[in-house]
PDB file of C-alpha atoms in Angstrom:
ATOM      1  CA  MET A   1      -0.020  -0.001  -0.063  1.00 97.00           C
ATOM      2  CA  LEU A   2       1.150   3.297  -1.017  1.00 98.00           C
ATOM      3  CA  VAL A   3       0.090   6.114   1.400  1.00 98.00           C
ATOM      4  CA  THR A   4      -0.175   9.775   0.039  1.00 97.00           C
ATOM      5  CA  PHE A   5      -1.616  13.048   0.787  1.00 96.00           C
ATOM      6  CA  GLU A   6      -2.184  16.504  -0.774  1.00 94.00           C
ATOM      7  CA  SER A   7       0.876  17.801  -2.482  1.00 93.00           C
ATOM      8  CA  ALA A   8       2.786  14.716  -2.237  1.00 95.00           C
ATOM      9  CA  GLN A   9       5.465  14.266  -4.958  1.00 94.00           C
ATOM     10  CA  ILE A  10       3.658  12.204  -7.579  1.00 95.00           C
ATOM     11  CA  LEU A  11       6.868  10.107  -8.467  1.00 95.00           C
ATOM     12  CA  ASP A  12       7.185   9.233  -4.778  1.00 95.00           C
ATOM     13  CA  VAL A  13       3.724   7.215  -5.574  1.00 96.00           C
ATOM     14  CA  THR A  14       3.978   6.206  -9.176  1.00 96.00           C
ATOM     15  CA  GLY A  15       7.640   5.312  -9.393  1.00 95.00           C
ATOM     16  CA  PRO A  16       7.391   2.452  -6.777  1.00 96.00           C
ATOM     17  CA  ALA A  17       3.846   1.640  -8.192  1.00 97.00           C
ATOM     18  CA  GLU A  18       5.292   1.171 -11.641  1.00 97.00           C
ATOM     19  CA  VAL A  19       8.032  -1.128 -10.385  1.00 96.00           C
ATOM     20  CA  PHE A  20       5.710  -3.330  -8.444  1.00 97.00           C
ATOM     21  CA  SER A  21       3.257  -3.375 -11.481  1.00 97.00           C
ATOM     22  CA  THR A  22       6.173  -4.273 -13.955  1.00 97.00           C
ATOM     23  CA  ALA A  23       7.288  -7.136 -11.742  1.00 97.00           C
ATOM     24  CA  SER A  24       3.917  -8.422 -11.566  1.00 97.00           C
ATOM     25  CA  ARG A  25       3.532  -8.338 -15.509  1.00 96.00           C
ATOM     26  CA  TYR A  26       6.883  -9.706 -16.397  1.00 94.00           C
ATOM     27  CA  LEU A  27       7.996 -12.040 -13.478  1.00 95.00           C
ATOM     28  CA  SER A  28       6.392 -15.524 -13.226  1.00 94.00           C
ATOM     29  CA  GLY A  29       4.532 -16.151 -10.177  1.00 94.00           C
ATOM     30  CA  VAL A  30       4.852 -12.604  -9.051  1.00 96.00           C
ATOM     31  CA  ALA A  31       1.453 -10.622  -8.311  1.00 95.00           C
ATOM     32  CA  TYR A  32       1.670  -7.548  -6.313  1.00 97.00           C
ATOM     33  CA  GLU A  33      -1.462  -5.865  -5.570  1.00 96.00           C
ATOM     34  CA  VAL A  34      -0.984  -2.145  -5.489  1.00 96.00           C
ATOM     35  CA  ALA A  35      -3.232   0.061  -3.570  1.00 96.00           C
ATOM     36  CA  VAL A  36      -3.027   4.069  -3.056  1.00 97.00           C
ATOM     37  CA  ALA A  37      -4.743   5.330   0.043  1.00 98.00           C
ATOM     38  CA  SER A  38      -5.071   8.734   1.770  1.00 97.00           C
ATOM     39  CA  VAL A  39      -7.003  10.069   4.667  1.00 97.00           C
ATOM     40  CA  GLY A  40     -10.553  10.452   3.410  1.00 97.00           C
ATOM     41  CA  GLY A  41      -9.945   8.866   0.139  1.00 97.00           C
ATOM     42  CA  GLY A  42     -11.169  10.411  -3.079  1.00 97.00           C
ATOM     43  CA  MET A  43      -9.022  12.538  -5.555  1.00 97.00           C
ATOM     44  CA  VAL A  44      -5.855  13.785  -4.129  1.00 95.00           C
ATOM     45  CA  GLY A  45      -3.708  16.677  -5.595  1.00 94.00           C
ATOM     46  CA  SER A  46       0.062  16.108  -5.945  1.00 94.00           C
ATOM     47  CA  SER A  47       2.802  18.621  -5.899  1.00 92.00           C
ATOM     48  CA  SER A  48       2.852  18.783  -9.741  1.00 92.00           C
ATOM     49  CA  GLY A  49      -1.004  19.516  -9.890  1.00 93.00           C
ATOM     50  CA  ILE A  50      -1.901  16.280 -11.215  1.00 94.00           C
ATOM     51  CA  ALA A  51      -4.570  14.558  -9.088  1.00 94.00           C
ATOM     52  CA  PHE A  52      -5.078  10.858  -8.641  1.00 91.00           C
ATOM     53  CA  ALA A  53      -7.904   8.478  -7.179  1.00 95.00           C
ATOM     54  CA  THR A  54      -7.300   7.093  -3.671  1.00 97.00           C
ATOM     55  CA  LEU A  55      -8.883   4.653  -1.274  1.00 97.00           C
ATOM     56  CA  ASP A  56      -9.738   5.771   2.369  1.00 97.00           C
ATOM     57  CA  ILE A  57      -7.139   4.629   4.455  1.00 97.00           C
ATOM     58  CA  ALA A  58      -9.350   4.197   7.142  1.00 96.00           C
ATOM     59  CA  GLY A  59     -11.257   1.672   5.222  1.00 95.00           C
ATOM     60  CA  CYS A  60      -8.224  -0.410   5.031  1.00 94.00           C
ATOM     61  CA  ARG A  61      -8.905  -2.873   7.876  1.00 91.00           C
ATOM     62  CA  THR A  62      -6.125  -5.721   6.931  1.00 93.00           C
ATOM     63  CA  PRO A  63      -2.587  -4.460   7.181  1.00 93.00           C
ATOM     64  CA  PRO A  64      -0.843  -4.533   3.991  1.00 96.00           C
ATOM     65  CA  ASP A  65       2.302  -6.663   3.443  1.00 97.00           C
ATOM     66  CA  THR A  66       4.256  -3.579   2.576  1.00 98.00           C
ATOM     67  CA  LEU A  67       3.438  -0.125   3.674  1.00 98.00           C
ATOM     68  CA  ILE A  68       5.057   2.857   1.979  1.00 98.00           C
ATOM     69  CA  VAL A  69       4.438   6.484   2.652  1.00 98.00           C
ATOM     70  CA  ALA A  70       5.115   9.082  -0.137  1.00 97.00           C
ATOM     71  CA  GLY A  71       6.981  12.478   0.585  1.00 95.00           C
ATOM     72  CA  GLY A  72       6.071  15.923  -0.619  1.00 94.00           C
ATOM     73  CA  ARG A  73       5.506  19.565   0.006  1.00 91.00           C
ATOM     74  CA  ASP A  74       4.211  21.205   3.057  1.00 90.00           C
ATOM     75  CA  MET A  75       5.404  18.351   5.215  1.00 95.00           C
ATOM     76  CA  ALA A  76       5.089  20.466   8.461  1.00 94.00           C
ATOM     77  CA  GLU A  77       1.232  20.207   7.942  1.00 95.00           C
ATOM     78  CA  VAL A  78       1.256  16.549   6.987  1.00 96.00           C
ATOM     79  CA  VAL A  79       2.813  15.528  10.123  1.00 96.00           C
ATOM     80  CA  ALA A  80       0.409  17.531  12.038  1.00 97.00           C
ATOM     81  CA  ASP A  81      -2.408  15.422  10.590  1.00 96.00           C
ATOM     82  CA  ARG A  82      -3.064  13.215  13.535  1.00 97.00           C
ATOM     83  CA  ASP A  83      -5.554  10.883  11.620  1.00 97.00           C
ATOM     84  CA  LEU A  84      -2.779  10.297   9.072  1.00 97.00           C
ATOM     85  CA  LEU A  85      -0.211   9.414  11.974  1.00 97.00           C
ATOM     86  CA  SER A  86      -2.839   7.244  13.580  1.00 97.00           C
ATOM     87  CA  GLU A  87      -3.599   5.287  10.310  1.00 97.00           C
ATOM     88  CA  VAL A  88       0.072   4.834   9.334  1.00 97.00           C
ATOM     89  CA  ASN A  89       0.898   3.621  12.956  1.00 97.00           C
ATOM     90  CA  ARG A  90      -1.914   1.285  12.840  1.00 97.00           C
ATOM     91  CA  LEU A  91      -1.266  -0.347   9.603  1.00 97.00           C
ATOM     92  CA  ALA A  92       2.445  -0.264  10.227  1.00 97.00           C
ATOM     93  CA  GLY A  93       1.719  -2.502  13.259  1.00 95.00           C
ATOM     94  CA  GLY A  94       0.747  -5.514  11.188  1.00 96.00           C
ATOM     95  CA  ALA A  95       2.849  -4.895   7.985  1.00 97.00           C
ATOM     96  CA  ARG A  96       5.833  -7.246   7.274  1.00 97.00           C
ATOM     97  CA  ARG A  97       7.837  -3.996   6.312  1.00 98.00           C
ATOM     98  CA  VAL A  98       7.381  -0.236   6.213  1.00 98.00           C
ATOM     99  CA  ALA A  99       9.107   2.201   3.936  1.00 98.00           C
ATOM    100  CA  SER A 100       9.160   5.798   3.144  1.00 98.00           C
ATOM    101  CA  VAL A 101      10.125   7.835  -0.036  1.00 96.00           C
ATOM    102  CA  CYS A 102      11.825  11.103   0.359  1.00 94.00           C
ATOM    103  CA  SER A 103      10.349  13.277   2.853  1.00 96.00           C
ATOM    104  CA  GLY A 104       7.776  10.681   3.812  1.00 97.00           C
ATOM    105  CA  ALA A 105      10.637   9.903   6.392  1.00 97.00           C
ATOM    106  CA  PHE A 106       9.157  12.843   8.195  1.00 98.00           C
ATOM    107  CA  VAL A 107       5.898  10.870   8.682  1.00 98.00           C
ATOM    108  CA  LEU A 108       7.314   7.861   9.830  1.00 98.00           C
ATOM    109  CA  ALA A 109       9.477   9.802  12.164  1.00 98.00           C
ATOM    110  CA  ALA A 110       6.586  11.860  13.727  1.00 97.00           C
ATOM    111  CA  ALA A 111       4.682   8.250  14.176  1.00 97.00           C
ATOM    112  CA  GLY A 112       7.691   7.047  16.012  1.00 97.00           C
ATOM    113  CA  LEU A 113       8.550   4.446  13.739  1.00 98.00           C
ATOM    114  CA  LEU A 114      12.051   5.660  13.253  1.00 98.00           C
ATOM    115  CA  ASP A 115      13.079   6.011  16.826  1.00 97.00           C
ATOM    116  CA  GLY A 116      16.377   4.497  17.494  1.00 97.00           C
ATOM    117  CA  ARG A 117      16.827   3.572  13.858  1.00 97.00           C
ATOM    118  CA  ARG A 118      19.030   4.747  10.695  1.00 95.00           C
ATOM    119  CA  ALA A 119      17.029   6.599   8.106  1.00 96.00           C
ATOM    120  CA  ALA A 120      17.517   8.195   4.722  1.00 94.00           C
ATOM    121  CA  THR A 121      15.648  11.145   3.285  1.00 94.00           C
ATOM    122  CA  HIS A 122      16.095  13.763   0.559  1.00 91.00           C
ATOM    123  CA  TRP A 123      19.594  15.457   0.945  1.00 87.00           C
ATOM    124  CA  ALA A 124      17.936  19.034   1.433  1.00 88.00           C
ATOM    125  CA  GLU A 125      15.880  17.641   4.348  1.00 93.00           C
ATOM    126  CA  CYS A 126      18.587  15.900   6.367  1.00 92.00           C
ATOM    127  CA  ASP A 127      19.327  18.541   8.749  1.00 94.00           C
ATOM    128  CA  LEU A 128      15.940  19.291   9.575  1.00 96.00           C
ATOM    129  CA  LEU A 129      15.030  15.633  10.288  1.00 97.00           C
ATOM    130  CA  ARG A 130      17.845  15.514  12.510  1.00 96.00           C
ATOM    131  CA  ARG A 131      17.068  18.524  14.433  1.00 96.00           C
ATOM    132  CA  THR A 132      13.104  17.681  14.479  1.00 97.00           C
ATOM    133  CA  TYR A 133      13.643  13.967  15.519  1.00 97.00           C
ATOM    134  CA  PRO A 134      16.934  13.639  17.403  1.00 97.00           C
ATOM    135  CA  ARG A 135      16.225   9.996  18.073  1.00 97.00           C
ATOM    136  CA  VAL A 136      16.382   9.219  14.239  1.00 97.00           C
ATOM    137  CA  SER A 137      20.089   8.468  12.979  1.00 96.00           C
ATOM    138  CA  VAL A 138      20.050  10.215   9.718  1.00 95.00           C
ATOM    139  CA  ASP A 139      22.322   9.020   6.873  1.00 90.00           C
ATOM    140  CA  GLY A 140      22.911  12.143   4.679  1.00 84.00           C
ATOM    141  CA  ASP A 141      24.364   9.991   1.837  1.00 77.00           C
ATOM    142  CA  ALA A 142      22.576   6.875   1.306  1.00 82.00           C
ATOM    143  CA  ILE A 143      20.189   6.348  -1.547  1.00 84.00           C
ATOM    144  CA  TYR A 144      18.203   4.233   0.812  1.00 90.00           C
ATOM    145  CA  VAL A 145      18.334   2.568   4.166  1.00 92.00           C
ATOM    146  CA  ARG A 146      17.233  -0.570   5.500  1.00 93.00           C
ATOM    147  CA  ASP A 147      16.988  -1.063   9.367  1.00 95.00           C
ATOM    148  CA  GLY A 148      15.199  -4.168  10.153  1.00 95.00           C
ATOM    149  CA  ASN A 149      11.851  -4.203   8.416  1.00 96.00           C
ATOM    150  CA  VAL A 150      11.839  -0.372   8.117  1.00 97.00           C
ATOM    151  CA  TRP A 151      13.308   1.090   4.656  1.00 97.00           C
ATOM    152  CA  THR A 152      13.777   4.736   3.795  1.00 97.00           C
ATOM    153  CA  SER A 153      15.084   6.357   0.635  1.00 94.00           C
ATOM    154  CA  ALA A 154      16.292   9.599  -0.628  1.00 90.00           C
ATOM    155  CA  GLY A 155      14.444  12.082  -2.937  1.00 83.00           C
ATOM    156  CA  VAL A 156      12.094  11.307  -5.508  1.00 79.00           C
ATOM    157  CA  THR A 157      13.511   8.878  -8.043  1.00 86.00           C
ATOM    158  CA  ALA A 158      15.271   7.214  -5.266  1.00 89.00           C
ATOM    159  CA  GLY A 159      11.817   5.570  -4.617  1.00 92.00           C
ATOM    160  CA  ILE A 160      12.407   3.608  -7.717  1.00 92.00           C
ATOM    161  CA  ASP A 161      15.808   2.189  -6.239  1.00 89.00           C
ATOM    162  CA  LEU A 162      14.058   1.459  -3.108  1.00 93.00           C
ATOM    163  CA  ALA A 163      11.185  -0.383  -4.647  1.00 95.00           C
ATOM    164  CA  LEU A 164      13.807  -2.465  -6.843  1.00 92.00           C
ATOM    165  CA  ALA A 165      15.337  -3.381  -3.560  1.00 91.00           C
ATOM    166  CA  LEU A 166      12.118  -4.372  -2.419  1.00 95.00           C
ATOM    167  CA  VAL A 167      11.745  -6.877  -5.025  1.00 95.00           C
ATOM    168  CA  ALA A 168      15.016  -8.046  -4.964  1.00 91.00           C
ATOM    169  CA  ASP A 169      14.275  -8.684  -1.221  1.00 93.00           C
ATOM    170  CA  ASP A 170      11.141 -10.564  -2.282  1.00 96.00           C
ATOM    171  CA  HIS A 171      12.354 -12.284  -5.418  1.00 94.00           C
ATOM    172  CA  GLY A 172      16.065 -12.224  -5.727  1.00 89.00           C
ATOM    173  CA  ARG A 173      18.371  -9.748  -7.660  1.00 80.00           C
ATOM    174  CA  GLN A 174      17.814 -11.371 -11.060  1.00 83.00           C
ATOM    175  CA  ALA A 175      14.334 -10.829 -10.916  1.00 89.00           C
ATOM    176  CA  ALA A 176      14.800  -6.947  -9.770  1.00 87.00           C
ATOM    177  CA  ALA A 177      17.387  -6.856 -12.630  1.00 83.00           C
ATOM    178  CA  ARG A 178      14.738  -7.854 -15.096  1.00 87.00           C
ATOM    179  CA  VAL A 179      12.188  -5.168 -13.911  1.00 90.00           C
ATOM    180  CA  ALA A 180      14.877  -2.569 -14.042  1.00 86.00           C
ATOM    181  CA  ARG A 181      15.655  -3.531 -17.529  1.00 83.00           C
ATOM    182  CA  GLN A 182      12.184  -3.455 -18.633  1.00 88.00           C
ATOM    183  CA  LEU A 183      11.664   0.154 -17.046  1.00 88.00           C
ATOM    184  CA  VAL A 184      15.045   0.996 -18.896  1.00 77.00           C
ATOM    185  CA  VAL A 185      16.632   1.975 -15.308  1.00 76.00           C
ATOM    186  CA  TYR A 186      19.835   0.723 -13.751  1.00 59.00           C
ATOM    187  CA  LEU A 187      19.861  -1.755 -11.058  1.00 58.00           C
ATOM    188  CA  ARG A 188      23.126  -0.267  -9.645  1.00 50.00           C
ATOM    189  CA  ARG A 189      22.407   2.378  -6.912  1.00 51.00           C
ATOM    190  CA  SER A 190      22.479   0.749  -3.474  1.00 49.00           C
ATOM    191  CA  GLY A 191      21.798   1.695  -0.156  1.00 46.00           C
ATOM    192  CA  GLY A 192      25.307   2.281   0.499  1.00 48.00           C
ATOM    193  CA  GLN A 193      25.859   4.798  -2.665  1.00 47.00           C
ATOM    194  CA  ALA A 194      25.978   8.486  -2.329  1.00 52.00           C
ATOM    195  CA  GLN A 195      23.084  10.531  -3.571  1.00 48.00           C
ATOM    196  CA  PHE A 196      25.192  12.743  -5.708  1.00 49.00           C
ATOM    197  CA  SER A 197      28.080  11.964  -7.819  1.00 52.00           C
ATOM    198  CA  THR A 198      31.409  13.660  -7.658  1.00 56.00           C
ATOM    199  CA  VAL A 199      30.826  15.160 -10.896  1.00 55.00           C
ATOM    200  CA  LEU A 200      27.268  16.396 -10.168  1.00 53.00           C
ATOM    201  CA  GLU A 201      28.363  18.131  -7.034  1.00 54.00           C
ATOM    202  CA  ALA A 202      31.316  19.889  -8.762  1.00 55.00           C
ATOM    203  CA  GLN A 203      29.126  21.291 -11.617  1.00 54.00           C
ATOM    204  CA  HIS A 204      27.992  23.881  -9.078  1.00 58.00           C
ATOM    205  CA  ALA A 205      31.329  25.684  -9.460  1.00 63.00           C
ATOM    206  CA  ASP A 206      31.000  29.352  -9.903  1.00 69.00           C
ATOM    207  CA  SER A 207      33.927  29.653 -12.190  1.00 75.00           C
ATOM    208  CA  GLU A 208      33.200  28.778 -15.969  1.00 81.00           C
ATOM    209  CA  PRO A 209      36.760  27.196 -16.639  1.00 87.00           C
ATOM    210  CA  ILE A 210      36.282  25.070 -13.622  1.00 89.00           C
ATOM    211  CA  ARG A 211      32.660  23.905 -14.606  1.00 85.00           C
ATOM    212  CA  ASP A 212      33.896  23.160 -18.278  1.00 88.00           C
ATOM    213  CA  LEU A 213      36.853  21.205 -17.093  1.00 91.00           C
ATOM    214  CA  VAL A 214      34.366  19.089 -14.728  1.00 88.00           C
ATOM    215  CA  ALA A 215      32.372  18.473 -17.438  1.00 86.00           C
ATOM    216  CA  TRP A 216      35.196  17.365 -19.827  1.00 91.00           C
ATOM    217  CA  LEU A 217      36.845  14.960 -17.314  1.00 90.00           C
ATOM    218  CA  PRO A 218      34.604  11.922 -17.487  1.00 89.00           C
ATOM    219  CA  ASP A 219      35.105  11.465 -21.004  1.00 90.00           C
ATOM    220  CA  HIS A 220      38.985  11.745 -20.856  1.00 93.00           C
ATOM    221  CA  LEU A 221      39.870   9.811 -17.731  1.00 93.00           C
ATOM    222  CA  GLY A 222      42.697   7.894 -19.777  1.00 93.00           C
ATOM    223  CA  ASP A 223      44.382  11.517 -20.622  1.00 94.00           C
ATOM    224  CA  ASP A 224      47.256  13.143 -18.502  1.00 95.00           C
ATOM    225  CA  LEU A 225      45.197  14.480 -15.839  1.00 96.00           C
ATOM    226  CA  THR A 226      48.108  15.791 -13.619  1.00 95.00           C
ATOM    227  CA  VAL A 227      47.788  19.386 -12.180  1.00 96.00           C
ATOM    228  CA  GLY A 228      50.017  20.810 -14.753  1.00 95.00           C
ATOM    229  CA  ALA A 229      47.903  19.444 -17.688  1.00 96.00           C
ATOM    230  CA  LEU A 230      44.692  20.523 -16.081  1.00 95.00           C
ATOM    231  CA  ALA A 231      45.813  24.119 -15.314  1.00 95.00           C
ATOM    232  CA  HIS A 232      47.042  24.305 -19.014  1.00 94.00           C
ATOM    233  CA  ARG A 233      43.627  23.556 -19.906  1.00 93.00           C
ATOM    234  CA  THR A 234      42.152  26.324 -18.001  1.00 92.00           C
ATOM    235  CA  HIS A 235      44.796  28.843 -18.959  1.00 92.00           C
ATOM    236  CA  LEU A 236      45.882  29.196 -15.409  1.00 93.00           C
ATOM    237  CA  SER A 237      49.155  28.722 -13.650  1.00 95.00           C
ATOM    238  CA  ALA A 238      49.372  25.284 -11.704  1.00 95.00           C
ATOM    239  CA  ARG A 239      49.424  27.033  -8.025  1.00 94.00           C
ATOM    240  CA  GLN A 240      46.437  29.368  -9.297  1.00 95.00           C
ATOM    241  CA  PHE A 241      44.691  26.504 -10.456  1.00 94.00           C
ATOM    242  CA  SER A 242      45.001  24.218  -7.579  1.00 95.00           C
ATOM    243  CA  ARG A 243      43.680  27.158  -5.522  1.00 94.00           C
ATOM    244  CA  VAL A 244      40.810  27.985  -7.605  1.00 93.00           C
ATOM    245  CA  PHE A 245      39.685  24.469  -7.961  1.00 92.00           C
ATOM    246  CA  ARG A 246      39.728  23.615  -4.388  1.00 91.00           C
ATOM    247  CA  ALA A 247      37.854  26.918  -3.539  1.00 91.00           C
ATOM    248  CA  GLU A 248      35.347  25.979  -6.267  1.00 87.00           C
ATOM    249  CA  THR A 249      34.693  22.139  -5.626  1.00 85.00           C
ATOM    250  CA  GLY A 250      36.108  21.646  -2.022  1.00 85.00           C
ATOM    251  CA  SER A 251      38.556  19.119  -3.052  1.00 88.00           C
ATOM    252  CA  THR A 252      41.889  19.148  -4.791  1.00 94.00           C
ATOM    253  CA  PRO A 253      42.283  18.145  -8.371  1.00 94.00           C
ATOM    254  CA  ALA A 254      44.077  14.931  -7.568  1.00 94.00           C
ATOM    255  CA  GLU A 255      41.288  14.098  -5.135  1.00 93.00           C
ATOM    256  CA  HIS A 256      38.536  14.872  -7.497  1.00 92.00           C
ATOM    257  CA  VAL A 257      40.244  12.931 -10.539  1.00 94.00           C
ATOM    258  CA  GLU A 258      40.622   9.972  -8.456  1.00 93.00           C
ATOM    259  CA  ALA A 259      36.808  10.134  -7.455  1.00 90.00           C
ATOM    260  CA  VAL A 260      35.680  10.439 -10.902  1.00 91.00           C
ATOM    261  CA  ARG A 261      37.822   7.628 -11.853  1.00 94.00           C
ATOM    262  CA  THR A 262      36.626   5.502  -8.933  1.00 92.00           C
ATOM    263  CA  GLU A 263      32.904   6.336  -9.890  1.00 87.00           C
ATOM    264  CA  ALA A 264      33.573   5.584 -13.539  1.00 90.00           C
ATOM    265  CA  ALA A 265      35.091   1.989 -12.669  1.00 92.00           C
ATOM    266  CA  CYS A 266      32.135   1.484 -10.090  1.00 87.00           C
ATOM    267  CA  ARG A 267      29.682   2.012 -13.288  1.00 83.00           C
ATOM    268  CA  LEU A 268      31.564  -0.215 -15.646  1.00 90.00           C
ATOM    269  CA  LEU A 269      31.960  -3.038 -12.941  1.00 89.00           C
ATOM    270  CA  GLU A 270      27.921  -2.763 -12.286  1.00 81.00           C
ATOM    271  CA  THR A 271      26.952  -2.692 -15.899  1.00 81.00           C
ATOM    272  CA  THR A 272      29.481  -4.383 -18.092  1.00 88.00           C
ATOM    273  CA  GLN A 273      31.305  -7.676 -18.192  1.00 90.00           C
ATOM    274  CA  ALA A 274      34.630  -5.941 -19.266  1.00 94.00           C
ATOM    275  CA  PRO A 275      37.710  -7.415 -17.644  1.00 95.00           C
ATOM    276  CA  ILE A 276      39.063  -5.499 -14.685  1.00 95.00           C
ATOM    277  CA  ASP A 277      42.408  -4.849 -16.108  1.00 95.00           C
ATOM    278  CA  GLU A 278      40.523  -3.295 -19.132  1.00 96.00           C
ATOM    279  CA  ILE A 279      38.297  -1.127 -16.798  1.00 96.00           C
ATOM    280  CA  ALA A 280      41.502   0.064 -14.952  1.00 96.00           C
ATOM    281  CA  ARG A 281      43.151   1.112 -18.220  1.00 96.00           C
ATOM    282  CA  ARG A 282      39.773   2.715 -19.470  1.00 95.00           C
ATOM    283  CA  CYS A 283      39.494   4.772 -16.157  1.00 95.00           C
ATOM    284  CA  GLY A 284      42.938   5.939 -16.149  1.00 96.00           C
ATOM    285  CA  PHE A 285      44.190   3.865 -13.256  1.00 96.00           C
ATOM    286  CA  GLY A 286      46.959   2.430 -15.558  1.00 93.00           C
ATOM    287  CA  ASN A 287      46.674  -1.099 -13.890  1.00 95.00           C
ATOM    288  CA  PRO A 288      44.523  -3.253 -11.726  1.00 95.00           C
ATOM    289  CA  GLU A 289      46.846  -3.051  -8.657  1.00 96.00           C
ATOM    290  CA  THR A 290      46.391   0.791  -8.758  1.00 96.00           C
ATOM    291  CA  MET A 291      42.662   0.595  -9.078  1.00 96.00           C
ATOM    292  CA  ASN A 292      42.655  -2.054  -6.327  1.00 95.00           C
ATOM    293  CA  ARG A 293      44.457   0.031  -3.826  1.00 95.00           C
ATOM    294  CA  THR A 294      42.209   3.013  -4.731  1.00 94.00           C
ATOM    295  CA  PHE A 295      39.038   0.963  -4.095  1.00 92.00           C
ATOM    296  CA  ARG A 296      40.510  -0.301  -0.856  1.00 90.00           C
ATOM    297  CA  ARG A 297      41.295   3.088   0.265  1.00 90.00           C
ATOM    298  CA  ARG A 298      38.092   4.819  -0.861  1.00 85.00           C
ATOM    299  CA  LEU A 299      35.335   2.269  -0.629  1.00 82.00           C
ATOM    300  CA  ASP A 300      36.857  -0.449   1.805  1.00 81.00           C
ATOM    301  CA  THR A 301      36.325  -3.250  -1.029  1.00 86.00           C
ATOM    302  CA  THR A 302      38.161  -4.399  -3.986  1.00 91.00           C
ATOM    303  CA  PRO A 303      36.952  -4.013  -7.730  1.00 92.00           C
ATOM    304  CA  GLY A 304      35.864  -7.921  -7.717  1.00 91.00           C
ATOM    305  CA  GLN A 305      33.912  -7.528  -4.601  1.00 85.00           C
ATOM    306  CA  HIS A 306      32.189  -4.537  -5.862  1.00 84.00           C
ATOM    307  CA  ARG A 307      31.200  -6.206  -9.047  1.00 85.00           C
ATOM    308  CA  GLN A 308      30.037  -9.494  -7.271  1.00 80.00           C
ATOM    309  CA  HIS A 309      27.745  -6.985  -4.940  1.00 73.00           C
ATOM    310  CA  PHE A 310      26.527  -4.644  -7.497  1.00 68.00           C
ATOM    311  CA  GLY A 311      27.005  -6.096 -10.785  1.00 68.00           C
ATOM    312  CA  ALA A 312      23.961  -7.154 -13.035  1.00 59.00           C
ATOM    313  CA  PRO A 313      23.365 -11.050 -13.418  1.00 57.00           C
ATOM    314  CA  CYS A 314      25.293 -12.420 -16.352  1.00 52.00           C
TER     315      CYS A 314
END
């Protein structure tokens, strides 16, 4: 069951719903029954202005197998709805698992369902969730978090990642991978992977030469990416380039290059069957030993272990 309210993010509802619907259509023996409920039922408007039909949550007497609460705007008003919190608590008590998408974590927290647990939410709401509900251990980086039978996810599209993880929990990784392929999304973002990539974060740089360089880097990982070479590309001295780059991105050029190479290697390990030595070469590590040392230092794992854990089935 998906729980929604006025001004909820429509993708928080339709994203997971489509994952479960697709699983039911394309996986043998799988039959998820998806229901959308709200306090009072009827047509409910979303934050995008699109309305959709809902059941009255009070009329749902049998607890669902999985209860998922959407996020949205005006969460201070939403968590003040005592009827909503009461119904969520009632249904959660009998559900096999409980989950939230994006700022839906505030509903679970207000209902006391996240006390003493780790949780994720939209990156922009992490500090507010920490301040408002100090008994919740907020993970500001995770795409989703599982703590016992309670699952929480980051913003908007992370609800799709969460739903795929729930399908994998029910029917195995290969089943979830088939659903992901049908939806044309990657089955690769895990609860332990960051909400933002290094490249995306650095694209907020104010300096145009630095922004252009950041955008150029992922397609040239095998090039000479030393400080001198990068400084030459931005028409700055090596010292000035290093100073400006750190001020704009929060990291040194070497740290940024290593992070981008690591992320690129992770994507190739997750989505291809390319040999590890080829991936090391393509991503600019030079050899598997260097890539292995970098993975151990940055991710506390090895390329082989990463592929085994996150790679798509052969």
